[in-house]
PDB file of C-alpha atoms in Angstrom:
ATOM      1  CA  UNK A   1       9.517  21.576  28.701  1.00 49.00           C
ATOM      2  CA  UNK A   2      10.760  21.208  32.402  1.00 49.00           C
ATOM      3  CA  UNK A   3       7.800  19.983  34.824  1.00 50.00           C
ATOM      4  CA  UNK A   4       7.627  22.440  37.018  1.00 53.00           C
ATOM      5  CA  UNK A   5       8.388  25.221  33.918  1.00 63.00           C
ATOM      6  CA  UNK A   6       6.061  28.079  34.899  1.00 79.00           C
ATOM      7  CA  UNK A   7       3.468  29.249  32.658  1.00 84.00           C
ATOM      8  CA  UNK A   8       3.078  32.671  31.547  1.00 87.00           C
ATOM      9  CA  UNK A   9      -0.024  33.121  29.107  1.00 90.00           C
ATOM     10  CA  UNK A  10      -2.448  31.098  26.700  1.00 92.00           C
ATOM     11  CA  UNK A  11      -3.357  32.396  23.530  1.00 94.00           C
ATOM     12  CA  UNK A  12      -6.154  30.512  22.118  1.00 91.00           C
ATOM     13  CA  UNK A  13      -5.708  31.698  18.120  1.00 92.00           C
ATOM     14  CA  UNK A  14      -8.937  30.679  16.350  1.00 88.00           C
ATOM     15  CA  UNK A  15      -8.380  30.728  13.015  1.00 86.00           C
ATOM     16  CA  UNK A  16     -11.982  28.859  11.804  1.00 79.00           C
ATOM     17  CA  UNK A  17     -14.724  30.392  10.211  1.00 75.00           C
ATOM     18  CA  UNK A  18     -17.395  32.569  11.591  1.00 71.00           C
ATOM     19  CA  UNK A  19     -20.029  29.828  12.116  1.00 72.00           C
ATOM     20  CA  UNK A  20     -17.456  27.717  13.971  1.00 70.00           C
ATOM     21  CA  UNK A  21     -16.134  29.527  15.953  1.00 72.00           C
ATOM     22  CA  UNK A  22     -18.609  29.165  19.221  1.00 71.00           C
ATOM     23  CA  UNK A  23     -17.300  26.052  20.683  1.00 73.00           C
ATOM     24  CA  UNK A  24     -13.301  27.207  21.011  1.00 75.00           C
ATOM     25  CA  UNK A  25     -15.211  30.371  22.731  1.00 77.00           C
ATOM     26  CA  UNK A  26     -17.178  28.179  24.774  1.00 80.00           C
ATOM     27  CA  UNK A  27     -13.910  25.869  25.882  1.00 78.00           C
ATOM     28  CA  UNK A  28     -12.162  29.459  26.335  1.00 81.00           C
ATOM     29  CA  UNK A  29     -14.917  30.732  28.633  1.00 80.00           C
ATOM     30  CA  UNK A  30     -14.859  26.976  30.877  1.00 80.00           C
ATOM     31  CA  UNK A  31     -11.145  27.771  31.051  1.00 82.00           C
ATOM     32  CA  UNK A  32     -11.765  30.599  32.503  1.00 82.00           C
ATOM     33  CA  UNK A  33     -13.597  29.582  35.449  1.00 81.00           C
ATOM     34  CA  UNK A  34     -10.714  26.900  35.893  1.00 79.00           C
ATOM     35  CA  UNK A  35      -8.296  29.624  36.097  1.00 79.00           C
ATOM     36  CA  UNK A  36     -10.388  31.924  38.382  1.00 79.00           C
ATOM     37  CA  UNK A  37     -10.755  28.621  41.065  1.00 79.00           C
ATOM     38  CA  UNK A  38      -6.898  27.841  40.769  1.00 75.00           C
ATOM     39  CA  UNK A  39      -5.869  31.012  41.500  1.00 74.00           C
ATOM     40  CA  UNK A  40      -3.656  31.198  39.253  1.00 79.00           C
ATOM     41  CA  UNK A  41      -2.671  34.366  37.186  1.00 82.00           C
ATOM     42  CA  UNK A  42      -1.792  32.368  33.873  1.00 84.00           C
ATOM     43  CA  UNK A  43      -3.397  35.230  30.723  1.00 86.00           C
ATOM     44  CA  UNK A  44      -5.459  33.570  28.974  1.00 87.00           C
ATOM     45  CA  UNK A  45      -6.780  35.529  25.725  1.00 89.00           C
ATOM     46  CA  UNK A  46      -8.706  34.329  22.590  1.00 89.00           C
ATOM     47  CA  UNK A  47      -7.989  35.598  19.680  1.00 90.00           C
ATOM     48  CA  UNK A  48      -9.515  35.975  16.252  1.00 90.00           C
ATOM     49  CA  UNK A  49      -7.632  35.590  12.904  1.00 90.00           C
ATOM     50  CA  UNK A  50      -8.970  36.840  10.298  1.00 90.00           C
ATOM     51  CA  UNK A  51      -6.139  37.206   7.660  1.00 90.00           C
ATOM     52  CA  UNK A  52      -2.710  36.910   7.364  1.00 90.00           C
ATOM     53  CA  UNK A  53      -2.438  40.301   8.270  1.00 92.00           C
ATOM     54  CA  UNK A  54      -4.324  39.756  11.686  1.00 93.00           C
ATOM     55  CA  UNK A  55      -1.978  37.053  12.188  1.00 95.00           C
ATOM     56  CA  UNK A  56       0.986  39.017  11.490  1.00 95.00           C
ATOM     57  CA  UNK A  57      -0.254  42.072  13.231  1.00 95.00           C
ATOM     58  CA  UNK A  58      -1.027  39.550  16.434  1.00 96.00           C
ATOM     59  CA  UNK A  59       2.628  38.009  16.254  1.00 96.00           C
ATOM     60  CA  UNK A  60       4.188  41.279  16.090  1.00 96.00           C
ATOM     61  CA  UNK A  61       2.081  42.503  18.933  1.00 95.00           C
ATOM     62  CA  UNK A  62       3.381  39.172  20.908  1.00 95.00           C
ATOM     63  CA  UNK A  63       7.017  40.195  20.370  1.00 95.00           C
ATOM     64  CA  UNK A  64       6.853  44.158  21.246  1.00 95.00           C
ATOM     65  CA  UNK A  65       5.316  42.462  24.666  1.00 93.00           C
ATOM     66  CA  UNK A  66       7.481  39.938  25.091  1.00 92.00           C
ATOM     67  CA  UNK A  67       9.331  41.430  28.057  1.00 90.00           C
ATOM     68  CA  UNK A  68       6.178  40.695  30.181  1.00 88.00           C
ATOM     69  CA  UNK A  69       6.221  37.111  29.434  1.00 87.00           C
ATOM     70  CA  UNK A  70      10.282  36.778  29.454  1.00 77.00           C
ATOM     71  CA  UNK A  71      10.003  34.357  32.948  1.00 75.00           C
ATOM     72  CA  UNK A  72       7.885  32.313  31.129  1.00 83.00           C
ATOM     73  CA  UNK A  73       6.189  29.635  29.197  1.00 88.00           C
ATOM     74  CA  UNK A  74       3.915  31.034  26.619  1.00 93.00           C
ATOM     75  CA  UNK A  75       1.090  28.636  24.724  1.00 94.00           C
ATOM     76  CA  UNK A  76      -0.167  29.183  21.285  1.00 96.00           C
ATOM     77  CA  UNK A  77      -3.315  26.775  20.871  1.00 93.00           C
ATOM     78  CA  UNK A  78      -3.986  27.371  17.452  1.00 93.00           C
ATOM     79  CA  UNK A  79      -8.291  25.460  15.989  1.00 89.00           C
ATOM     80  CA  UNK A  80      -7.651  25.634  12.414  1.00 89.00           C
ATOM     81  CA  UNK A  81      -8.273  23.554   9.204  1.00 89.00           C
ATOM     82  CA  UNK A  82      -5.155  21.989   7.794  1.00 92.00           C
ATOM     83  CA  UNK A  83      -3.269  19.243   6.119  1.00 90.00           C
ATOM     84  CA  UNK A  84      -0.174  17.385   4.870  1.00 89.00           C
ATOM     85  CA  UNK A  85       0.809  20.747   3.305  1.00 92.00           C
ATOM     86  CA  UNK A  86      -0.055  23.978   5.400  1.00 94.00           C
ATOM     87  CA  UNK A  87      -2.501  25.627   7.712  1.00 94.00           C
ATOM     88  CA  UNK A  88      -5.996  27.442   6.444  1.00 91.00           C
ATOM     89  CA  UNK A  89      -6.818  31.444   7.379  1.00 88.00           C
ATOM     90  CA  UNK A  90      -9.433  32.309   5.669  1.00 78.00           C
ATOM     91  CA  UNK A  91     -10.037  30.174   3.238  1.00 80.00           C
ATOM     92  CA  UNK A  92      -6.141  30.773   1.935  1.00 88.00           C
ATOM     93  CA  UNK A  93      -3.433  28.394   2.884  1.00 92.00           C
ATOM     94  CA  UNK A  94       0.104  29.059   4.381  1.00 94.00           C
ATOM     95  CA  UNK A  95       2.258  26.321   4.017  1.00 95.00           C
ATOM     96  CA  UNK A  96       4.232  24.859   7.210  1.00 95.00           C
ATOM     97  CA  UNK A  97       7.702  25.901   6.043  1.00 94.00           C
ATOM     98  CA  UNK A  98       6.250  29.161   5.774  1.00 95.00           C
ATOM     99  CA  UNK A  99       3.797  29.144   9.189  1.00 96.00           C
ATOM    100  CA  UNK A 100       7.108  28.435  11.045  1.00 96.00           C
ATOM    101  CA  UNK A 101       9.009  30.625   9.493  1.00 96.00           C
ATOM    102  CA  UNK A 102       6.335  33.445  11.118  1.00 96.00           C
ATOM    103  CA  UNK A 103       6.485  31.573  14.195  1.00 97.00           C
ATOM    104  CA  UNK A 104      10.296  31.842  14.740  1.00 96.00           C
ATOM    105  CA  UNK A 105      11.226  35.241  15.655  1.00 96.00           C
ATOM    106  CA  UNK A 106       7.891  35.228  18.354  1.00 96.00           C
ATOM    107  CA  UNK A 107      10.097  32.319  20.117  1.00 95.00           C
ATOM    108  CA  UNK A 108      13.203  34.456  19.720  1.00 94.00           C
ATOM    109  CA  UNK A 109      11.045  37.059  21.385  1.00 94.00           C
ATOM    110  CA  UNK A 110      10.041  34.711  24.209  1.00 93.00           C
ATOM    111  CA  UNK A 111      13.565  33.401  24.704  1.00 91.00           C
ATOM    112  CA  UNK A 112      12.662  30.181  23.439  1.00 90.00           C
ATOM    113  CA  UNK A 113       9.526  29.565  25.489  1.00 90.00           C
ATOM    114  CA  UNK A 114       6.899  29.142  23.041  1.00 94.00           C
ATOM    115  CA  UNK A 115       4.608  25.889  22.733  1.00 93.00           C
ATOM    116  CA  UNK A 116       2.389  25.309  19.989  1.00 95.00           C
ATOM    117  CA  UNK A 117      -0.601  23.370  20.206  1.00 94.00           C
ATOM    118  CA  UNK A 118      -2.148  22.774  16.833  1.00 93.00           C
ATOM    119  CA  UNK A 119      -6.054  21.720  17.679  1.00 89.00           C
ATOM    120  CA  UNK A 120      -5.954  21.249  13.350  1.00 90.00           C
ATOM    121  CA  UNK A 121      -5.988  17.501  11.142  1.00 90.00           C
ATOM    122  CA  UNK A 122      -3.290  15.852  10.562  1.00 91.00           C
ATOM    123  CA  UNK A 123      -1.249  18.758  11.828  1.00 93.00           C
ATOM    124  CA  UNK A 124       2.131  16.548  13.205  1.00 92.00           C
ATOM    125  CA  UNK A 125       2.839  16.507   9.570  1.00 92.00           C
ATOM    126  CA  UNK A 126       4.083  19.856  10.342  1.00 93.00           C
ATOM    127  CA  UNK A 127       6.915  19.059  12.008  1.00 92.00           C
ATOM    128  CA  UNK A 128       7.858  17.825   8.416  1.00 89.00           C
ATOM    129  CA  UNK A 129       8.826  21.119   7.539  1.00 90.00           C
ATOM    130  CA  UNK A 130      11.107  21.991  10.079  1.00 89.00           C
ATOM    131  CA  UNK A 131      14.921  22.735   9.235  1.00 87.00           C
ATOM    132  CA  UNK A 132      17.179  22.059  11.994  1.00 86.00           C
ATOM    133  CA  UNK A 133      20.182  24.897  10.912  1.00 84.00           C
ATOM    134  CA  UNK A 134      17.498  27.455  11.508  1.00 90.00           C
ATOM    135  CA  UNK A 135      16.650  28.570  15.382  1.00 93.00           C
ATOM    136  CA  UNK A 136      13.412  26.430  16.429  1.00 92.00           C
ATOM    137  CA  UNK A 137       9.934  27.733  15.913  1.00 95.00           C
ATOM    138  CA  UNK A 138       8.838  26.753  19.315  1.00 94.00           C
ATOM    139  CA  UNK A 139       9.961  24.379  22.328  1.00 89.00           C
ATOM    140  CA  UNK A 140       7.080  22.175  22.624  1.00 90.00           C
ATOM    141  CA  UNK A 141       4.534  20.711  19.966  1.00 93.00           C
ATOM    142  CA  UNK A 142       1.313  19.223  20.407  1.00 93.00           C
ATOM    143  CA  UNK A 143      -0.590  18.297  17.140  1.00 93.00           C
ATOM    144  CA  UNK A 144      -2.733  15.354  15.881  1.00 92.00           C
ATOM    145  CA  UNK A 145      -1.719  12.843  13.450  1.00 93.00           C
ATOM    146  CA  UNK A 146      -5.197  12.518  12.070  1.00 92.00           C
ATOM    147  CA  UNK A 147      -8.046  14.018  11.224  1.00 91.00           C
ATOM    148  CA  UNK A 148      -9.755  15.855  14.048  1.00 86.00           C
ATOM    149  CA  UNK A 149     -13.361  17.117  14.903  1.00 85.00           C
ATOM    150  CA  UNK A 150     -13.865  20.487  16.697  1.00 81.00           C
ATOM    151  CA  UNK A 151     -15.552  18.262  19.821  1.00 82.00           C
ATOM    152  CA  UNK A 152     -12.780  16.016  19.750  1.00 87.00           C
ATOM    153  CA  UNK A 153     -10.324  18.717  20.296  1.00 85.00           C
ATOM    154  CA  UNK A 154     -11.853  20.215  22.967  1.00 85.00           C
ATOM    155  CA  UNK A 155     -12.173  17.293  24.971  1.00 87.00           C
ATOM    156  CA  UNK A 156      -8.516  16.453  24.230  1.00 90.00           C
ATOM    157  CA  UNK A 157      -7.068  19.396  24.966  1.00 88.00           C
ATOM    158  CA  UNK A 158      -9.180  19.963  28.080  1.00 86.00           C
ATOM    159  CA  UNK A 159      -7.590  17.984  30.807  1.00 88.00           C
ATOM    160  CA  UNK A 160      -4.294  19.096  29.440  1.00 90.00           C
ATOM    161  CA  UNK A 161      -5.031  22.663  30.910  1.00 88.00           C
ATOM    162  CA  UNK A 162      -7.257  21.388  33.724  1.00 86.00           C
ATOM    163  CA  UNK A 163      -4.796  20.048  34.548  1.00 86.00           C
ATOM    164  CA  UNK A 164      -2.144  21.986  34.167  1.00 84.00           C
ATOM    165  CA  UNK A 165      -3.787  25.231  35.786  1.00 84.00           C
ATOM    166  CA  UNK A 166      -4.690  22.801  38.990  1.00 81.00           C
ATOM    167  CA  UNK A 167      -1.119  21.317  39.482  1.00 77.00           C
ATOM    168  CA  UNK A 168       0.963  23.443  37.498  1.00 75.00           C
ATOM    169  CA  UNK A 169       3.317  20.088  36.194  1.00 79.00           C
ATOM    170  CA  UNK A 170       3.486  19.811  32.496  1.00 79.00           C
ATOM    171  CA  UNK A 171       4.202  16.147  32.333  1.00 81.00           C
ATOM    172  CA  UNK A 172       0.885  15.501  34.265  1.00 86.00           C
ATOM    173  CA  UNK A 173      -0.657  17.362  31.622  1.00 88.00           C
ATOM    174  CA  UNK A 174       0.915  16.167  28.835  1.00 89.00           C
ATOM    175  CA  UNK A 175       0.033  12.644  29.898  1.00 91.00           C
ATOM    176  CA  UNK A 176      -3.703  13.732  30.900  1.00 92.00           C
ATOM    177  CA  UNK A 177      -4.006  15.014  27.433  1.00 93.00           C
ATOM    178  CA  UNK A 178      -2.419  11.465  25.797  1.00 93.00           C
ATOM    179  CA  UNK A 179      -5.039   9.631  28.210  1.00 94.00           C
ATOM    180  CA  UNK A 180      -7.998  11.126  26.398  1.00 93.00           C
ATOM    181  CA  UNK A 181      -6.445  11.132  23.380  1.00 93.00           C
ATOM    182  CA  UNK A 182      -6.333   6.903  23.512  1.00 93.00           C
ATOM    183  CA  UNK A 183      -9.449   6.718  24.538  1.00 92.00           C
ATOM    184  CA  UNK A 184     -10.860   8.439  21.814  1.00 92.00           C
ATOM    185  CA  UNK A 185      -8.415   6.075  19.576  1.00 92.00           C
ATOM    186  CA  UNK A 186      -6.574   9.662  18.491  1.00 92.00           C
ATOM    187  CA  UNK A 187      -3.317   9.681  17.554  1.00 93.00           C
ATOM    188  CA  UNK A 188      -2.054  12.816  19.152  1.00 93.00           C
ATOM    189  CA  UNK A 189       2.142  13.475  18.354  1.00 92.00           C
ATOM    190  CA  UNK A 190       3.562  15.065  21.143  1.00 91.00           C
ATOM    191  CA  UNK A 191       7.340  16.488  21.302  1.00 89.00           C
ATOM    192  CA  UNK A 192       9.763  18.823  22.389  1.00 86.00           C
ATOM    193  CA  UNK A 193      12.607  20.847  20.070  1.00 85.00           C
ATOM    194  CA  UNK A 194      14.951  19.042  21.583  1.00 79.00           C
ATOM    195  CA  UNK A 195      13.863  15.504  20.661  1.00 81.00           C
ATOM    196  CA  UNK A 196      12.799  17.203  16.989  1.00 85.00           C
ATOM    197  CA  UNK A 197      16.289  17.893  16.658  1.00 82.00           C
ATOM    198  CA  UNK A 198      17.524  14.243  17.073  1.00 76.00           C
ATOM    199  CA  UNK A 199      14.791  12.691  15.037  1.00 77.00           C
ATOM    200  CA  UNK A 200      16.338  15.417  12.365  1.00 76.00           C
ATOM    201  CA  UNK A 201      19.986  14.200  12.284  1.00 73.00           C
ATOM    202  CA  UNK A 202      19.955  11.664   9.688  1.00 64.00           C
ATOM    203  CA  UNK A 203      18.706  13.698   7.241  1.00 67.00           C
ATOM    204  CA  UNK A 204      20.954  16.648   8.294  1.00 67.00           C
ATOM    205  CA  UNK A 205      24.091  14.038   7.944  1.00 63.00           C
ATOM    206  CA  UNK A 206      22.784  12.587   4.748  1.00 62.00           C
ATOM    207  CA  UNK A 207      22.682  16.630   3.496  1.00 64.00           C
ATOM    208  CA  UNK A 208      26.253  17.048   4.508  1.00 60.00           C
ATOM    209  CA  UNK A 209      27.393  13.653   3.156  1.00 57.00           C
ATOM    210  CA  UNK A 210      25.696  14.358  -0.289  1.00 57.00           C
ATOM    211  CA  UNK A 211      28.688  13.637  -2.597  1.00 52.00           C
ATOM    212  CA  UNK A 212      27.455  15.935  -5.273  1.00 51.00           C
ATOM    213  CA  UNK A 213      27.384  19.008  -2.459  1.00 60.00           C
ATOM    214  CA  UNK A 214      31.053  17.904  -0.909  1.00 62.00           C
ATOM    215  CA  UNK A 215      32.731  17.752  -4.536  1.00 64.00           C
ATOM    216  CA  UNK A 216      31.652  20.822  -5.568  1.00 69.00           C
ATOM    217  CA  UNK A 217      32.823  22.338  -1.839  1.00 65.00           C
ATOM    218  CA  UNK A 218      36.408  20.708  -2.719  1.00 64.00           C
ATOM    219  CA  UNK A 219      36.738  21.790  -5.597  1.00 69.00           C
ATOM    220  CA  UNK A 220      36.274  25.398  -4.378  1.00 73.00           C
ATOM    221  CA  UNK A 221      38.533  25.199  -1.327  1.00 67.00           C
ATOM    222  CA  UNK A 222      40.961  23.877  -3.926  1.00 69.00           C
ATOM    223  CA  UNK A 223      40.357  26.459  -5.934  1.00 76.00           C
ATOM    224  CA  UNK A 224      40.432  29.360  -3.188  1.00 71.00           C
ATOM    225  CA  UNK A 225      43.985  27.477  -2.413  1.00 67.00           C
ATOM    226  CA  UNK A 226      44.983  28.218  -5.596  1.00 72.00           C
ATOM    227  CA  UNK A 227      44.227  31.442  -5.583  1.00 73.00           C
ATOM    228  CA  UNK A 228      46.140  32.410  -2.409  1.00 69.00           C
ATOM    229  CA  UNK A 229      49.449  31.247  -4.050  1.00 68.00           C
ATOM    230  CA  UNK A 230      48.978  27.450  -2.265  1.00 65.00           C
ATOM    231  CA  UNK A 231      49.141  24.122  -4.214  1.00 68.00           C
ATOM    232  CA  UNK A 232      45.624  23.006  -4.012  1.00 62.00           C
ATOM    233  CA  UNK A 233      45.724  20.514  -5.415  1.00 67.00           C
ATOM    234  CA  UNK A 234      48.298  18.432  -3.598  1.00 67.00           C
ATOM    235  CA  UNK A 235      46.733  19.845  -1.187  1.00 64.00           C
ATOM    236  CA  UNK A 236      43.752  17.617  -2.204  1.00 62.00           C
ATOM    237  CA  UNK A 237      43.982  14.520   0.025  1.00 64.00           C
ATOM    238  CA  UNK A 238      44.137  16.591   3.435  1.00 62.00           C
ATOM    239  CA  UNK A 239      41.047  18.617   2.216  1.00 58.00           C
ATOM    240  CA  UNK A 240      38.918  15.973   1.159  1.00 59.00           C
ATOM    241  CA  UNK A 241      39.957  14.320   4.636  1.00 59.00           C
ATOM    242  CA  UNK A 242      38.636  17.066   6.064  1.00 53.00           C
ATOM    243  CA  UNK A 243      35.170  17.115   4.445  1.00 55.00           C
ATOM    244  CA  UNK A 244      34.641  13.986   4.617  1.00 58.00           C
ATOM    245  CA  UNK A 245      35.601  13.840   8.544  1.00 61.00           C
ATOM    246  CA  UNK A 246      33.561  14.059  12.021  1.00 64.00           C
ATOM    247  CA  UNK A 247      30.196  15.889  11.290  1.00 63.00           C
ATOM    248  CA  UNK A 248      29.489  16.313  15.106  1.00 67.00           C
ATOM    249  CA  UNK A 249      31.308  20.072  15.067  1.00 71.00           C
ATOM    250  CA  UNK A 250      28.358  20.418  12.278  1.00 70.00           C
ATOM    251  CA  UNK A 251      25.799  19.034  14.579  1.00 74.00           C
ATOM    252  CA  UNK A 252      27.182  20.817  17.943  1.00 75.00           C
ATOM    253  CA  UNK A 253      27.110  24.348  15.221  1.00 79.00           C
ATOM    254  CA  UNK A 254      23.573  23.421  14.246  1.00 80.00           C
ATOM    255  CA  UNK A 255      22.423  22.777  17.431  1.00 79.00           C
ATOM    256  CA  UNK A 256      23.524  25.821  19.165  1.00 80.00           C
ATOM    257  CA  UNK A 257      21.684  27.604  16.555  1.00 85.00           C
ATOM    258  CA  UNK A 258      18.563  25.559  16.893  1.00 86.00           C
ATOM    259  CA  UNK A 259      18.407  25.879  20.408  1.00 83.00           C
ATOM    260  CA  UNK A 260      18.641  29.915  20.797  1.00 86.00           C
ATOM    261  CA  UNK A 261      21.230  28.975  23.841  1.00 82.00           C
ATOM    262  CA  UNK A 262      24.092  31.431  22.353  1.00 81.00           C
ATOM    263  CA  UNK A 263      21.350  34.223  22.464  1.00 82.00           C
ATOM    264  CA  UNK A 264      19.716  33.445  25.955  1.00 83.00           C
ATOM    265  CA  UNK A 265      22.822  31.289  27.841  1.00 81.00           C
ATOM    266  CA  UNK A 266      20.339  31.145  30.408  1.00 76.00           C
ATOM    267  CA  UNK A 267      17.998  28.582  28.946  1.00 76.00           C
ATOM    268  CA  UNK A 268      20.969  26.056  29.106  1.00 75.00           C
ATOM    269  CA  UNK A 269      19.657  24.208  32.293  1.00 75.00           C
ATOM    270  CA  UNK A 270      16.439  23.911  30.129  1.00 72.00           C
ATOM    271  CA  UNK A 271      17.991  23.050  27.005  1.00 73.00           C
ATOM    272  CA  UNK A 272      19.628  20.120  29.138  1.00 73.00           C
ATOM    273  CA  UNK A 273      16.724  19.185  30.581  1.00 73.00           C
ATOM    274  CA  UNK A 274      14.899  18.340  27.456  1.00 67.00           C
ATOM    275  CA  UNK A 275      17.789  17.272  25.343  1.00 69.00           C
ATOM    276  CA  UNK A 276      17.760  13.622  25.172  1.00 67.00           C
ATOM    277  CA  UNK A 277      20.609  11.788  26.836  1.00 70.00           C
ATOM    278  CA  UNK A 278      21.414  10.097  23.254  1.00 64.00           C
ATOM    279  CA  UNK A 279      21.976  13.451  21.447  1.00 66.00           C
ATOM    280  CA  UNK A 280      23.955  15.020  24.409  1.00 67.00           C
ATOM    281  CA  UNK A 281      26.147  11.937  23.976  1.00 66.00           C
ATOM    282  CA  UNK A 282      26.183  11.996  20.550  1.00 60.00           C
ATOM    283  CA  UNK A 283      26.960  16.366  20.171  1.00 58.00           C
ATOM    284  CA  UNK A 284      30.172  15.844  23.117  1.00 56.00           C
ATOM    285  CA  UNK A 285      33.725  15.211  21.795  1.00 44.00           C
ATOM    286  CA  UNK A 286      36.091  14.477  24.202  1.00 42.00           C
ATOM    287  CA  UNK A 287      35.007  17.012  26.677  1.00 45.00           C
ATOM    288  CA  UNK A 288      33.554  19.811  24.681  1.00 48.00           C
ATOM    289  CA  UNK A 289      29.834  19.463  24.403  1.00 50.00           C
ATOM    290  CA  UNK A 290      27.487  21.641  22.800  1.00 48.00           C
ATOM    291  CA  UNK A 291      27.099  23.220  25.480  1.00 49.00           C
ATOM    292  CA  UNK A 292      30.806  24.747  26.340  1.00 47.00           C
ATOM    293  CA  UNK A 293      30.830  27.968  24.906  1.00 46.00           C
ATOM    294  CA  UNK A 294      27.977  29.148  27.145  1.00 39.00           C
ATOM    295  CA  UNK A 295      29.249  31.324  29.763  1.00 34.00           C
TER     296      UNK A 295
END
C-alpha cells in the first residue's frame, strides 16, 4: 500500500462473544474522537458478527456499496479467536482457505483496495492458505504470529490509526504499529499481496515442476496430437521441451490474475509500487513484463 494511498473507511468487524465485546467498542469510540480532531472524513463503523450469515450478509452489503469507496483504501480490522487452522464466529470455525475465499470478491468489489487487519492469535498463519492463481483476498495484511490478548491488541493497533488518521502516511503507521508491537515482545507479520506473491513462487514452481502432473499433461497433448491426425509422438521431444521450459509466462499469467490489474488497469502504478523490485525482475522477459498488456 502506497504512502500517501488515501483511506476510504474502517470497518471494525467484532466477531467475539457478547461479554467481550466492550473493549473493541471502547477502542472504536477513542477512535472516534481521533477522527473528529483530524478532520478527517475516513467512515469508521463497528460491526457485530454474529453468524456466518451476518458475515455474509455484511460482505455482500460491502460490495453493493462499493462504488462509494472505489477512490479508496478500505480496512477490515477483524478481534476474533483463531488459530493455525481458521477463524471463530460464534463458537463455529471457518477455515482460512475458506475465510479468504469470502474475502475475495469484497476486494474485487473495492478494486483491489482492501486491507485486513486480523486483531486474532496466531492469525499470520493465515496467509498459509493463500493460493497465488486465484485473484488476492486483500492488498495489505496485518496479523500476529502469536497468541494475542484483547488489551494487547488494542494498544497495538492503536498508534497504527492514530497515526494514520493524524498524518495520513501508511508507512508511518505501519512502523508505529511494529514499534509497539516490539515493545510488547509481539511478533506482529506485516505484508502486502505483492510481497505474498513472491514469498509464494517456489511452491507455485515446485507445483508446475511436479513430474507426476507434467507426464500426465504430455501424455495428453500427445494424445490430443494424435487425435488431430499429427504424429504425437515424434512429436514428443519438442513437447516435453516445452513443458519443461521457462515457467515465468506461468508466473507473469498468475500474477496478472493475482493482482486484479487486467480488471482495474488502473491500479498498475499501485501494483508497481508494491511489487518488489526482485519479482518485477524476475516476471520481465526480454521486454515484456507483467505488466504489458495493460492499456
Amino acid at each position: 500500500m502506497r504512502n500517501n494511498s488515501k483511506l476510504a473507511a474502517v470497518y471494525f468487524l467484532n466477531f467475539l462473544p457478547h461479554d467481550d465485546r466492550g473493549i473493541v467498542r471502547r477502542h472504536v469510540e477513542d477512535l472516534e474522537g481521533l477522527r473528529v480532531m483530524a478532520q478527517t472524513n475516513v467512515e469508521l463503523k463497528e460491526v457485530y458478527i454474529e453468524n456466518r450469515l451476518t458475515l455474509n450478509q455484511f460482505l455482500i452489503q460491502v460490495i453493493l456499496e462499493s462504488t462509494k469507496h472505489e477512490e479508496g483504501h478500505v480496512v477490515f480490522h477483524i478481534d476474533a479467536h483463531s488459530d493455525n487452522n481458521g477463524i471463530e464466529v460464534n463458537a463455529k470455525m471457518i477455515g482460512w482457505s475458506e475465510f479468504f475465499a469470502l474475502l475475495r470478491p469484497v476486494n474485487i468489489a473495492l478494486r483491489g483496495r482492501l486491507s485486513l487487519h486480523l486483531a486474532a492469535c496466531r492469525a499470520a498463519w493465515s496467509i498459509m492458505s493463500l493460493d497465488i492463481t486465484k485473484p488476492t483476498p486483500f492488498l495489505g495484511i496485518i496479523a500476529p504470529e502469536v497468541v494475542l490478548s484483547a488489551e494487547d491488541s488494542i494498544e497495538i493497533y492503536r498508534p497504527f490509526y492514530h497515526s494514520i488518521f493524524v498524518t495520513r502516511n501508511f508507512g508511518a503507521a505501519v512502523k508505529a504499529l511494529r514499534r509497539e508491537a516490539e515493545k510488547r515482545k509481539i511478533r506482529i507479520y506485516t505484508s502486502t499481496a505483492g510481497r505474498l506473491f513472491l514469498d509464494g513462487i517456489d511452491g507455485y514452481l515446485e507445483n508446475q515442476a511436479r513430474g507426476r502432473g507434467r507426464q500426465d499433461r504430455l501424455e495428453n497433448m500427445v494424445s490430443k496430437l494424435n487425435e488431430a491426425g499429427l504424429d504425437g509422438v515424434a512429436m514428443r521431444k519438442d513437447v516435453r521441451a516445452f513443458l519443461w521450459g521457462d515457467q515465468r509466462p506461468h508466473i507473469r499469467d498468475a500474477w496478472r490474475i493475482f493482482t486484479l490489474i487486467d480488471q482495474y488497469p488502473e491500479l498498475e502504478s499501485e501494483v508497481k509500487q508494491a511489487t518488489p523490485p526482485k519479482l518485477l525482475s524476475y516476471v520481465s522477459v526480454q521486454g515484456d513484463s507483467v505488466f504489458s498488456k495493460v492499456q
